[in-house]
Short mmCIF file of C-alpha atoms and ligand atoms in Angstrom, two decimals:
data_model
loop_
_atom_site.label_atom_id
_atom_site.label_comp_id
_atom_site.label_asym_id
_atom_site.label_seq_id
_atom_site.Cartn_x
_atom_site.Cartn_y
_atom_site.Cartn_z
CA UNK A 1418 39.74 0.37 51.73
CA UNK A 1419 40.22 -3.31 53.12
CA UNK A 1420 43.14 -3.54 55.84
CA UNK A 1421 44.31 -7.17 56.06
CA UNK A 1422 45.58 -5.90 59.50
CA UNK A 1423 44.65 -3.36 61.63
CA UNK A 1424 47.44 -0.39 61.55
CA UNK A 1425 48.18 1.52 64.75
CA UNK A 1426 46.18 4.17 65.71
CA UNK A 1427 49.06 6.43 64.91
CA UNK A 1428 49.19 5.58 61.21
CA UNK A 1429 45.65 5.11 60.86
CA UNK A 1430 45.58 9.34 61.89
CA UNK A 1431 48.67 10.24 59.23
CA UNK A 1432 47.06 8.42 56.37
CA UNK A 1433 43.34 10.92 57.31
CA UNK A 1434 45.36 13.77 57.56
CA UNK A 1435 47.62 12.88 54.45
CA UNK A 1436 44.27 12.22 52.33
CA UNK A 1437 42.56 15.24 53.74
CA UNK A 1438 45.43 17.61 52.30
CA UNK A 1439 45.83 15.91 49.18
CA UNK A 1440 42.27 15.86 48.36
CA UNK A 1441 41.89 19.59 48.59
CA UNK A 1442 45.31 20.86 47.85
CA UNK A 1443 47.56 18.70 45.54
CA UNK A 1444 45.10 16.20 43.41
CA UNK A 1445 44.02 19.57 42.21
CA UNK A 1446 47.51 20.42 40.70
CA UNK A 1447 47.61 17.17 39.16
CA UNK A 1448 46.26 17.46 35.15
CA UNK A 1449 48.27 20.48 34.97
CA UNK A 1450 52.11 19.13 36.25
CA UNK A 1451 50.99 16.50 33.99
CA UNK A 1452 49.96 18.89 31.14
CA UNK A 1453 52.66 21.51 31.50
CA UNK A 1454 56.10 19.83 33.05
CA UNK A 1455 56.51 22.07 35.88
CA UNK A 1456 57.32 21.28 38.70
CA UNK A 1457 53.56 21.48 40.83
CA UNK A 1458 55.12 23.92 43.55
CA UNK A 1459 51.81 24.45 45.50
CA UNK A 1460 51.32 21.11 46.07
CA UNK A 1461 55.03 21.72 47.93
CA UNK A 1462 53.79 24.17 49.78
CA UNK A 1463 50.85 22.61 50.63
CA UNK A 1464 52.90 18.85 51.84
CA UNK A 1465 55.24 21.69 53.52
CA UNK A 1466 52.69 23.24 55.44
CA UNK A 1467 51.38 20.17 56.74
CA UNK A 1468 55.15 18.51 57.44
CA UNK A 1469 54.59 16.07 54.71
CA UNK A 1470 57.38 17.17 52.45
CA UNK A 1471 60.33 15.04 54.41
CA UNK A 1472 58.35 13.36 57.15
CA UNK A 1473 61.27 10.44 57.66
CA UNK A 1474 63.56 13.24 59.05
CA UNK A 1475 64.28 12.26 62.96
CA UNK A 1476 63.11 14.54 65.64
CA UNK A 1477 66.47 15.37 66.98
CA UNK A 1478 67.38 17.03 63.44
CA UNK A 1479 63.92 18.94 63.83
CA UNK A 1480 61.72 16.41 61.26
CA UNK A 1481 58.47 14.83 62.16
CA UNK A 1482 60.00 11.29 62.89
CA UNK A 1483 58.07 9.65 61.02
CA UNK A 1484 58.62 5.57 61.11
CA UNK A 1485 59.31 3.31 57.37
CA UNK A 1486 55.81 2.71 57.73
CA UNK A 1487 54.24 6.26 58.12
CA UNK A 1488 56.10 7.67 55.52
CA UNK A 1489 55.47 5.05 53.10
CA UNK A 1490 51.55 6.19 54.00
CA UNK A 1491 52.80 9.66 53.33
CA UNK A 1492 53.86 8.53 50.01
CA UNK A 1493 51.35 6.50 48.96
CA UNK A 1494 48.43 8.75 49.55
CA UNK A 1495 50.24 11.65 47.62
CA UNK A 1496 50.86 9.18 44.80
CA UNK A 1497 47.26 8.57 45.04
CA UNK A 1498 46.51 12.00 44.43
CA UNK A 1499 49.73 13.14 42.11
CA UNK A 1500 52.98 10.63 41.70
CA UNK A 1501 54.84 13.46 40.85
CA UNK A 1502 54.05 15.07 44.29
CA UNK A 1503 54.60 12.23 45.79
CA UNK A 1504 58.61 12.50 44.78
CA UNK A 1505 58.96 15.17 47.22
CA UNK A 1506 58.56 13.42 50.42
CA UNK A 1507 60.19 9.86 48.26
CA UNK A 1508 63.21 12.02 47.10
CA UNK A 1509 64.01 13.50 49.80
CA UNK A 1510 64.31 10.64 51.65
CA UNK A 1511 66.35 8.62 49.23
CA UNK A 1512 68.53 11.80 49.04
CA UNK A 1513 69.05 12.17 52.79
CA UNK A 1514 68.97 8.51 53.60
CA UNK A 1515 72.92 8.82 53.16
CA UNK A 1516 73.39 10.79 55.69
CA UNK A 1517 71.21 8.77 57.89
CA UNK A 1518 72.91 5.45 57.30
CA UNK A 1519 76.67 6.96 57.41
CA UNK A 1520 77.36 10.38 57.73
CA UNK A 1521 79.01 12.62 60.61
CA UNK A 1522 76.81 13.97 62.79
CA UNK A 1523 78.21 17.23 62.09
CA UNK A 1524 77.20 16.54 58.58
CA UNK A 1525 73.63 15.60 59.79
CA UNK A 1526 73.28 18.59 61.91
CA UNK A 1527 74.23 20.78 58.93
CA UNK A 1528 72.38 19.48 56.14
CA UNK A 1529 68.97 17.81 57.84
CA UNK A 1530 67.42 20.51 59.46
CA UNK A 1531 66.93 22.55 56.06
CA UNK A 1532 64.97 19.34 54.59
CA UNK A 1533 63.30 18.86 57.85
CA UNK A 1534 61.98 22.74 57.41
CA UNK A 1535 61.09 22.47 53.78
CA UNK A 1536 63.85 25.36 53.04
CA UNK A 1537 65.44 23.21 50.98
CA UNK A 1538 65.26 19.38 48.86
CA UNK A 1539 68.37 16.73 48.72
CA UNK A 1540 68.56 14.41 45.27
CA UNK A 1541 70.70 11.40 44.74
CA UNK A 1542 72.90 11.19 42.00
CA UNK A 1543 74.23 7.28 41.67
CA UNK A 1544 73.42 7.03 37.69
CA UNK A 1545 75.11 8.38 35.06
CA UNK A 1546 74.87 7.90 31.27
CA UNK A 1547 77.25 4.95 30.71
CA UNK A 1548 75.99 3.38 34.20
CA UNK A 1549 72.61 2.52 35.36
CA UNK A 1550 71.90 -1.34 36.60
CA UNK A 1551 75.73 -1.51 36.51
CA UNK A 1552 75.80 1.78 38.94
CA UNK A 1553 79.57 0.40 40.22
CA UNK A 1554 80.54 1.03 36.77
CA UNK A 1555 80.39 5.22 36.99
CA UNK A 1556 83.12 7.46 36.10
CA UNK A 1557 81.95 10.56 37.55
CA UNK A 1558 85.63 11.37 39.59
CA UNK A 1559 86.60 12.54 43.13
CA UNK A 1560 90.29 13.29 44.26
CA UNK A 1561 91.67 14.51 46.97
CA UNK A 1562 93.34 17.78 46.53
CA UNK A 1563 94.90 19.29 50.14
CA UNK A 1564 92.03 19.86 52.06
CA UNK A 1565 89.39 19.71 48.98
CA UNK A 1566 87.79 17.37 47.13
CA UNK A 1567 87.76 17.91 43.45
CA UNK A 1568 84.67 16.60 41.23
CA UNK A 1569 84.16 15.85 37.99
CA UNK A 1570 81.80 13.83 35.87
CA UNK A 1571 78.07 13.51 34.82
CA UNK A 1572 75.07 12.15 36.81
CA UNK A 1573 71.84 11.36 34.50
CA UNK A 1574 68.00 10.84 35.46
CA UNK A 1575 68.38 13.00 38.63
CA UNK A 1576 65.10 13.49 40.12
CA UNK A 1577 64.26 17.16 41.67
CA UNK A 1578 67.82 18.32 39.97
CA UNK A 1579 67.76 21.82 39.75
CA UNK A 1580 65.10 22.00 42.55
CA UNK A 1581 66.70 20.96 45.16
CA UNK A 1582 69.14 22.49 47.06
CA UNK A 1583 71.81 19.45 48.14
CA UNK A 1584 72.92 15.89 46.51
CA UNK A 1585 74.64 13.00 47.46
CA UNK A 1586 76.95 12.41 44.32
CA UNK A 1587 78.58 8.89 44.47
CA UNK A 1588 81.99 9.33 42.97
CA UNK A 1589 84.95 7.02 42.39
CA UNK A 1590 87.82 7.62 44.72
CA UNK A 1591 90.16 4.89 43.69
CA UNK A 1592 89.57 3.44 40.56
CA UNK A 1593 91.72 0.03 40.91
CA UNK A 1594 89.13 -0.72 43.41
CA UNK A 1595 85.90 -0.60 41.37
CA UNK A 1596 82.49 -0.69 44.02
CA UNK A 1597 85.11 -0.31 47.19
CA UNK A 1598 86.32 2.40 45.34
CA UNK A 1599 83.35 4.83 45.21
CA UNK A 1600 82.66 7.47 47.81
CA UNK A 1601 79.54 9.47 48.49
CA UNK A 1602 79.64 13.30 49.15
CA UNK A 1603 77.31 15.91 49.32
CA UNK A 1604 77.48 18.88 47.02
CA UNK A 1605 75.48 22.40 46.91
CA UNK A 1606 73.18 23.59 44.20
CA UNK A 1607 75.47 26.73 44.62
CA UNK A 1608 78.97 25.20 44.40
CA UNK A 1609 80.89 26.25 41.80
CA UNK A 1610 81.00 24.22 38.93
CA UNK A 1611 77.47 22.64 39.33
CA UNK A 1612 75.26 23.03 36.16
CA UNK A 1613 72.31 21.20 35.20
CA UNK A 1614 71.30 19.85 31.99
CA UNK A 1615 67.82 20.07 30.31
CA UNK A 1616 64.58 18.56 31.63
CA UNK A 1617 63.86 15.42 30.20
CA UNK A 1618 60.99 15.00 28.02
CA UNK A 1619 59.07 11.70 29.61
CA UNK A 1620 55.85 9.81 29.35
CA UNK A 1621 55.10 10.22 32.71
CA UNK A 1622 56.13 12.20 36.31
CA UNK A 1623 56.09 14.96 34.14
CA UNK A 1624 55.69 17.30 36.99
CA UNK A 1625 59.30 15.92 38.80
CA UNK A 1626 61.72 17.43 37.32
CA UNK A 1627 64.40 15.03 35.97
CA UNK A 1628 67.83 16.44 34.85
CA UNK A 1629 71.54 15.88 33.85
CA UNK A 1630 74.02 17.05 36.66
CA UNK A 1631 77.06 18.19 35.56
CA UNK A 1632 80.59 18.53 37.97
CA UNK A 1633 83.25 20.50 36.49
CA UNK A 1634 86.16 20.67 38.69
CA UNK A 1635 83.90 21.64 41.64
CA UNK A 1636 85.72 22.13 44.79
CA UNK A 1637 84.08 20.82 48.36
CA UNK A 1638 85.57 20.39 51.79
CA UNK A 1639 87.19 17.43 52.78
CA UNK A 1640 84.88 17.09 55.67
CA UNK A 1641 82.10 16.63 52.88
CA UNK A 1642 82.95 13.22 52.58
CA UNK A 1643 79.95 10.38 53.82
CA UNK A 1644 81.40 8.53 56.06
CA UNK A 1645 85.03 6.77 55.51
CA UNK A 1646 86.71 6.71 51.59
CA UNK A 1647 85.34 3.81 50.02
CA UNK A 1648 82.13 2.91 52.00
CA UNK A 1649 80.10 5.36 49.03
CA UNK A 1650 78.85 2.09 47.15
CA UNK A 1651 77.68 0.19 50.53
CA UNK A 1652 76.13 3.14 51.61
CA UNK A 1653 73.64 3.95 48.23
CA UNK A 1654 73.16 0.39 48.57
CA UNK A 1655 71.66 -0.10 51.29
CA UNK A 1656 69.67 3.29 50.78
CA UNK A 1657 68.13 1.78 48.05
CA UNK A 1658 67.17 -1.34 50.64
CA UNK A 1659 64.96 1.04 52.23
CA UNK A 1660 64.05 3.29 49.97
CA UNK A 1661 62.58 0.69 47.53
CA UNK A 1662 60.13 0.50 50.07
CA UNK A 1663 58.80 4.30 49.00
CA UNK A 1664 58.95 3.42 45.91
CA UNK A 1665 56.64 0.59 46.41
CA UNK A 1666 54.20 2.76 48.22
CA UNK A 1667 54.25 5.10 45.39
CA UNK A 1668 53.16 2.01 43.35
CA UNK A 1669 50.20 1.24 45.57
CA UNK A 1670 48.92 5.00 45.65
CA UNK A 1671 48.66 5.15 42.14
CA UNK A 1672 47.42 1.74 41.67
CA UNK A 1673 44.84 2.93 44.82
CA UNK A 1674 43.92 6.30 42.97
CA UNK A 1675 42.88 4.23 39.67
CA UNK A 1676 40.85 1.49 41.25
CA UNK A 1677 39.32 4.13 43.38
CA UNK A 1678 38.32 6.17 40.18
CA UNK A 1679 37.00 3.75 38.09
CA UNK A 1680 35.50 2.19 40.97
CA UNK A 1681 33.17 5.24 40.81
CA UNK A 1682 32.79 5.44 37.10
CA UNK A 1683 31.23 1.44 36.59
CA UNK A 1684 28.88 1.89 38.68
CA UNK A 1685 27.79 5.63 37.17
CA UNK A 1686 28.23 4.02 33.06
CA UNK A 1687 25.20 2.55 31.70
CA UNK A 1688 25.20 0.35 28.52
CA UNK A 1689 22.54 -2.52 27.77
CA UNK A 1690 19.82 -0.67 29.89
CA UNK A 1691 22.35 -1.04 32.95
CA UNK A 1692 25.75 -0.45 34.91
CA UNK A 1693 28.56 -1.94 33.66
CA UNK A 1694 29.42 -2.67 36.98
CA UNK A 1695 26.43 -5.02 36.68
CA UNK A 1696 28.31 -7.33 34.06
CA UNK A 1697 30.21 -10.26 35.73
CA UNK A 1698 33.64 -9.64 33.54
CA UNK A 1699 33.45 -6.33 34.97
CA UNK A 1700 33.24 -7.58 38.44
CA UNK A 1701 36.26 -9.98 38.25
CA UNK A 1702 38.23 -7.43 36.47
CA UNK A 1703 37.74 -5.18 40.21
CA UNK A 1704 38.10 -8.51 42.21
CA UNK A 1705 41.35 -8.54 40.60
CA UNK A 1706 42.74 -5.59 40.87
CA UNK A 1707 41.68 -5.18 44.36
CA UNK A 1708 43.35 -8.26 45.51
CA UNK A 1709 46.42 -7.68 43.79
CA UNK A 1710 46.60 -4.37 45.26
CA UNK A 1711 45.77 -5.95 48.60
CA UNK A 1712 48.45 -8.04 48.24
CA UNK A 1713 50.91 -5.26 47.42
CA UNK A 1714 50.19 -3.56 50.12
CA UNK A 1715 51.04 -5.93 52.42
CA UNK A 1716 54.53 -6.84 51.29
CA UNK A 1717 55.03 -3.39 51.39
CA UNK A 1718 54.07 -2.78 54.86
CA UNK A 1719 55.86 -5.69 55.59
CA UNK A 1720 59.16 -4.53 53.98
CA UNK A 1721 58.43 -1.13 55.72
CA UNK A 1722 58.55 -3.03 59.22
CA UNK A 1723 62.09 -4.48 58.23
CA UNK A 1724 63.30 -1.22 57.13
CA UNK A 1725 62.49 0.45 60.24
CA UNK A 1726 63.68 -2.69 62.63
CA UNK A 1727 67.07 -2.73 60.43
CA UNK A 1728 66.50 -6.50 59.96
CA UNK A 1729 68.72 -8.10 57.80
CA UNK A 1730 66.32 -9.46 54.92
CA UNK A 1731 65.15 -5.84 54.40
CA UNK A 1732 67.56 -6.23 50.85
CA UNK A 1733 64.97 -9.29 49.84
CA UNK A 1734 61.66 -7.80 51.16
CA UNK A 1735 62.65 -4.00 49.73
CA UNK A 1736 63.46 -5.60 46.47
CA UNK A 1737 60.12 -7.66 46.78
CA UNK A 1738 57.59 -4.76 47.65
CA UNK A 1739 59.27 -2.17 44.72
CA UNK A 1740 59.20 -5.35 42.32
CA UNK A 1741 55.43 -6.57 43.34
CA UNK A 1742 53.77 -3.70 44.30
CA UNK A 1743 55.03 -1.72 40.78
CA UNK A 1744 53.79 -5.09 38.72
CA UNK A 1745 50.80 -4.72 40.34
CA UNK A 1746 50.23 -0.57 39.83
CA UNK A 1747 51.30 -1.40 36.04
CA UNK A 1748 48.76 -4.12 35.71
CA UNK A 1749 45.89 -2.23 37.86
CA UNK A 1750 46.04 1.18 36.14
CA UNK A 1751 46.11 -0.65 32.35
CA UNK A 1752 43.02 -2.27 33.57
CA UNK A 1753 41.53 0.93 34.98
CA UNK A 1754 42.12 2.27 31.47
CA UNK A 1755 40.24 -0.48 30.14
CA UNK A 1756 37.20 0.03 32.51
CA UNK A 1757 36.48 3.49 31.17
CA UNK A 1758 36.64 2.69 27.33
CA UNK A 1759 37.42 5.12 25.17
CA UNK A 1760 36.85 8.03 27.93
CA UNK A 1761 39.73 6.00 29.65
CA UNK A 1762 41.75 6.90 26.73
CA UNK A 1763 41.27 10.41 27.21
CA UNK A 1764 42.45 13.55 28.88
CA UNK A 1765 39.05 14.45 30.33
CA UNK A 1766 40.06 11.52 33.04
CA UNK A 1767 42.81 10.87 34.99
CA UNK A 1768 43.31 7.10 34.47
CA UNK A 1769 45.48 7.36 30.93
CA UNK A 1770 47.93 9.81 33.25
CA UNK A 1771 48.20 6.67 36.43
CA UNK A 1772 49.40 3.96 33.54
CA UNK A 1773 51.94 6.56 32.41
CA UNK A 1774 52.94 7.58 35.79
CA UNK A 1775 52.76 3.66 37.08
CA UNK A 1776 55.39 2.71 34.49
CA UNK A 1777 58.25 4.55 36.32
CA UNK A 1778 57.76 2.12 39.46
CA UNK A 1779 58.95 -0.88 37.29
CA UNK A 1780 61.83 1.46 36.27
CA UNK A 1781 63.68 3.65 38.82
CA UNK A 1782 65.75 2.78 41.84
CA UNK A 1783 66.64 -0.68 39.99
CA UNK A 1784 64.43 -1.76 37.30
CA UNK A 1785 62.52 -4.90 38.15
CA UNK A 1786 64.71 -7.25 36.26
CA UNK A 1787 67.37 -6.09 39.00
CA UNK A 1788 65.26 -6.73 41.62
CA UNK A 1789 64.92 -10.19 40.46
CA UNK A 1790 68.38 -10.39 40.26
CA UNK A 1791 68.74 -9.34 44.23
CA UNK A 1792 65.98 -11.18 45.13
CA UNK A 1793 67.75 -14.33 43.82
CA UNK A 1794 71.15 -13.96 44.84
CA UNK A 1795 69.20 -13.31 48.74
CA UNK A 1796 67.88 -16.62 47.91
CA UNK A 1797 70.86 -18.40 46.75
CA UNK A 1798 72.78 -17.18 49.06
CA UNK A 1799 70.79 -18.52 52.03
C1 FAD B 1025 62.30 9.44 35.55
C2 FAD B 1025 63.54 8.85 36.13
C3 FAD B 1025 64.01 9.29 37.36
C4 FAD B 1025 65.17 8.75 37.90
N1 FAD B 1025 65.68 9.26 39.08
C5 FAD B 1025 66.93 8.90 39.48
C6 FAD B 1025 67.57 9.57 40.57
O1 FAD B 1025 66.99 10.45 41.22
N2 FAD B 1025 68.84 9.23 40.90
C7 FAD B 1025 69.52 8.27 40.21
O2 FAD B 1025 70.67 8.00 40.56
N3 FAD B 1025 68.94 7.60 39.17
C8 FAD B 1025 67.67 7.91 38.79
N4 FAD B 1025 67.08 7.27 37.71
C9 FAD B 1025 67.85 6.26 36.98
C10 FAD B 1025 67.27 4.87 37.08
O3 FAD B 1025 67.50 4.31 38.35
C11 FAD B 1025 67.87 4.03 35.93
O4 FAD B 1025 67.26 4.49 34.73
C12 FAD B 1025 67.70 2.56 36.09
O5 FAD B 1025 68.47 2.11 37.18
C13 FAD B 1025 68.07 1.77 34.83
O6 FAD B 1025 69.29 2.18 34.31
P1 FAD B 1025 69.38 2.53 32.72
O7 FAD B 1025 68.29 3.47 32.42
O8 FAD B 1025 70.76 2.91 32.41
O9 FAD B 1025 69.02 1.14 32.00
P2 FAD B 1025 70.04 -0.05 31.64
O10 FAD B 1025 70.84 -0.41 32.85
O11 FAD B 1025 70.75 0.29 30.40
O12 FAD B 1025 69.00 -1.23 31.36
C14 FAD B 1025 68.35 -1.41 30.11
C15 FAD B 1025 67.53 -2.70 30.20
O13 FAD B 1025 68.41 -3.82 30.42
C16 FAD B 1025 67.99 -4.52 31.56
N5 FAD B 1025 69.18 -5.08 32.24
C17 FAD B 1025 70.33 -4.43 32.57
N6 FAD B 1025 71.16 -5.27 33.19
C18 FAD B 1025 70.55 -6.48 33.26
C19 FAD B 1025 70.89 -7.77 33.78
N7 FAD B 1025 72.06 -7.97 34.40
N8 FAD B 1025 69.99 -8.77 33.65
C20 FAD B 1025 68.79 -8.58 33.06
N9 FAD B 1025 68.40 -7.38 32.55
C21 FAD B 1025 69.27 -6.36 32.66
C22 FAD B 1025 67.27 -3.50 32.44
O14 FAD B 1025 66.39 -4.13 33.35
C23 FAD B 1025 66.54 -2.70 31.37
O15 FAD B 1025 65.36 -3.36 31.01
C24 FAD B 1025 65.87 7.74 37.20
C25 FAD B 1025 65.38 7.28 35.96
C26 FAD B 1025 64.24 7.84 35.42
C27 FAD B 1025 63.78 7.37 34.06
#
């Protein structure tokens, strides 16, 4: 791998050790999350064992502390190997980042450590059948009932649901308000009134679970709450500033794991007496893909140095990396396909499962037409 600029020892160690574990113990587990659905639970255990399961999650809550840009390395090289792995370290930080941007610290000293162990995972619920891009528009309830909060309502597309053990559930609080009338909570696995629908059936991730959450009439204490009535929608909003950013890594691991593959497999193929790596629209094809993965990267990076600094732009640079860097993955693993022919095509490699796991990076967290639409309004708006 190229490096436009030379990353800090630090990170330069995390991405070794991340590689070393995924080569041996989770790109293993791959084919068959892809091939079966299931959730790839030793590839848990083997990020868990390693402290690459929740890395983001700050010392003094007992994580590893890892910085925006050593968890997007996290990310990335278990993408490389598996990208539905690599939802396990991304979803628990989305999930979490809440808590981190607004909660009590009682909440945080309740609720972190358990990630920060691996005894437990934390989804985000923001979407919900009648509201996706237009996430202010959810129904999904919250009143206050004596010292109780009282939910009801559906969240859809929940990554990890039924896996994981906690969720922040964005729920209106005062309708008349609309966005600065949503509030964000966290609710158990085990509170009553929490169900789950089916998995979904998808064309890719098929090892990350992705399920229907349903609230009926559940019952949490008030003290639940994240941060002040009101603040919910500003708060999943600017979790999604940063957590783009893991999303865009996830981009570049796949994108890295394909052009890595069929990196291999040119130079191996012979046709007209010779490699096809040999053949000059070959080459440009690579030159290509390399340089817009190159180039992904290091918006990415770059975002991931805003998101840990708290700079101000991070809601234009986040937007930029998930948008880029998931073009890019989309665009490298179709070519990647393309490399390998007909054996592309195929099962027997693992190229045709990178374009169908790729396609959820142009997707999820804000599909890249809504991107554009926050990178333009940043623009606009000076
Ligand atoms: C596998 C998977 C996992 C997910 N995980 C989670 C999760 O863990 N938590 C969670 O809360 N959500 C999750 N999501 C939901 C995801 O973020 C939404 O699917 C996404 O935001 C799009 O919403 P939608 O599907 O309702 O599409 P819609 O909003 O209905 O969009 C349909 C199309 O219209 C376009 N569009 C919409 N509005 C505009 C506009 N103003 N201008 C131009 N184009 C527009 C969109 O770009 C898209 O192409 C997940 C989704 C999937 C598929």
């Amino acid at each position: 791998m190229f490096e436009a600029f030379q990353l800090p020892e630090e990170h330069v160690a995390v991405r070794e050790a991340v590689r070393a574990v995924c080569d041996g113990k989770v790109a293993p587990n791959a084919a068959a999350a892809d091939e079966t659905g299931e959730f790839p639970q030793a590839s848990y255990d083997a990020l868990r064992a390693a402290d690459f399961h929740a890395p983001h999650v700050p010392v003094e809550y007992g994580g590893a502390g890892a910085d925006a840009l050593a968890t997007a390395i996290v990310i990335e090289e278990v993408a490389r190997a598996c990208a539905s792995s690599s939802l396990i370290p991304a979803v628990n930080k989305l999930g979490t980042m809440p808590l981190l941007l607004a909660a009590s610290d009682e909440l945080k000293r309740r609720y972190l450590p358990p990630v920060a162990k691996g005894d437990a995972m934390f989804s985000y619920c923001l979407s919900e059948p009648e509201a996706g891009s237009d996430a202010a528009g959810m129904k999904t309830r919250a009143e206050l009932d004596g010292d109780t909060w009282v939910l009801n309502g559906v969240k859809r597309w929940i990554t990890n649901a039924g896996v994981s053990e906690y969720y922040t559930v964005f729920a209106v609080t005062d309708p008349a308000a609309r966005s600065r009338g949503i509030s964000a909570f966290v609710v158990e696995k085990s509170d009553p009134g929490v169900t789950f629908g089916a998995p979904e059936k998808k064309l890719g991730i098929k090892g990350s679970p992705t399920r229907e959450v349903y609230f009926d009439d559940v019952r949490i204490p008030a003290n639940r709450i994240i941060g002040e009535p009101g603040t919910g929608f500003g708060t999943a909003m600017r979790t999604l500033d940063h957590t783009r950013v893991t999303i865009a890594a996830q981009a570049l691991g796949i994108a890295q794991g394909a052009l890595d593959f069929a990196l291999g497999y040119v130079q191996e193929r012979k046709q007209f007496g010779k490699a096809i790596a040999d053949f000059q629209g070959i080459q440009f094809m690579l030159a290509d893909m390399g340089m817009k993965l190159e180039a992904a990267r290091q918006l990415t990076y770059a975002a991931a140095g805003k998101s840990e600094r708290g700079e101000k732009d991070l809601t234009y640079f986040g937007a930029a990396a998930k948008c880029f860097a998931s073009d890019a993955a989309m665009q490298i693993t179709t070519d990647a396909v393309q490399l390998l022919g007909g054996y592309g095509y195929t099962k027997d490699f693992p190229l045709e499962r990178m374009m169908r796991d790729a396609k959820i990076t142009q997707i999820y967290e804000g599909t890249n037409q809504v991107q554009r639409i926050v990178m333009a309004r940043q623009l606009l708006n000076g």
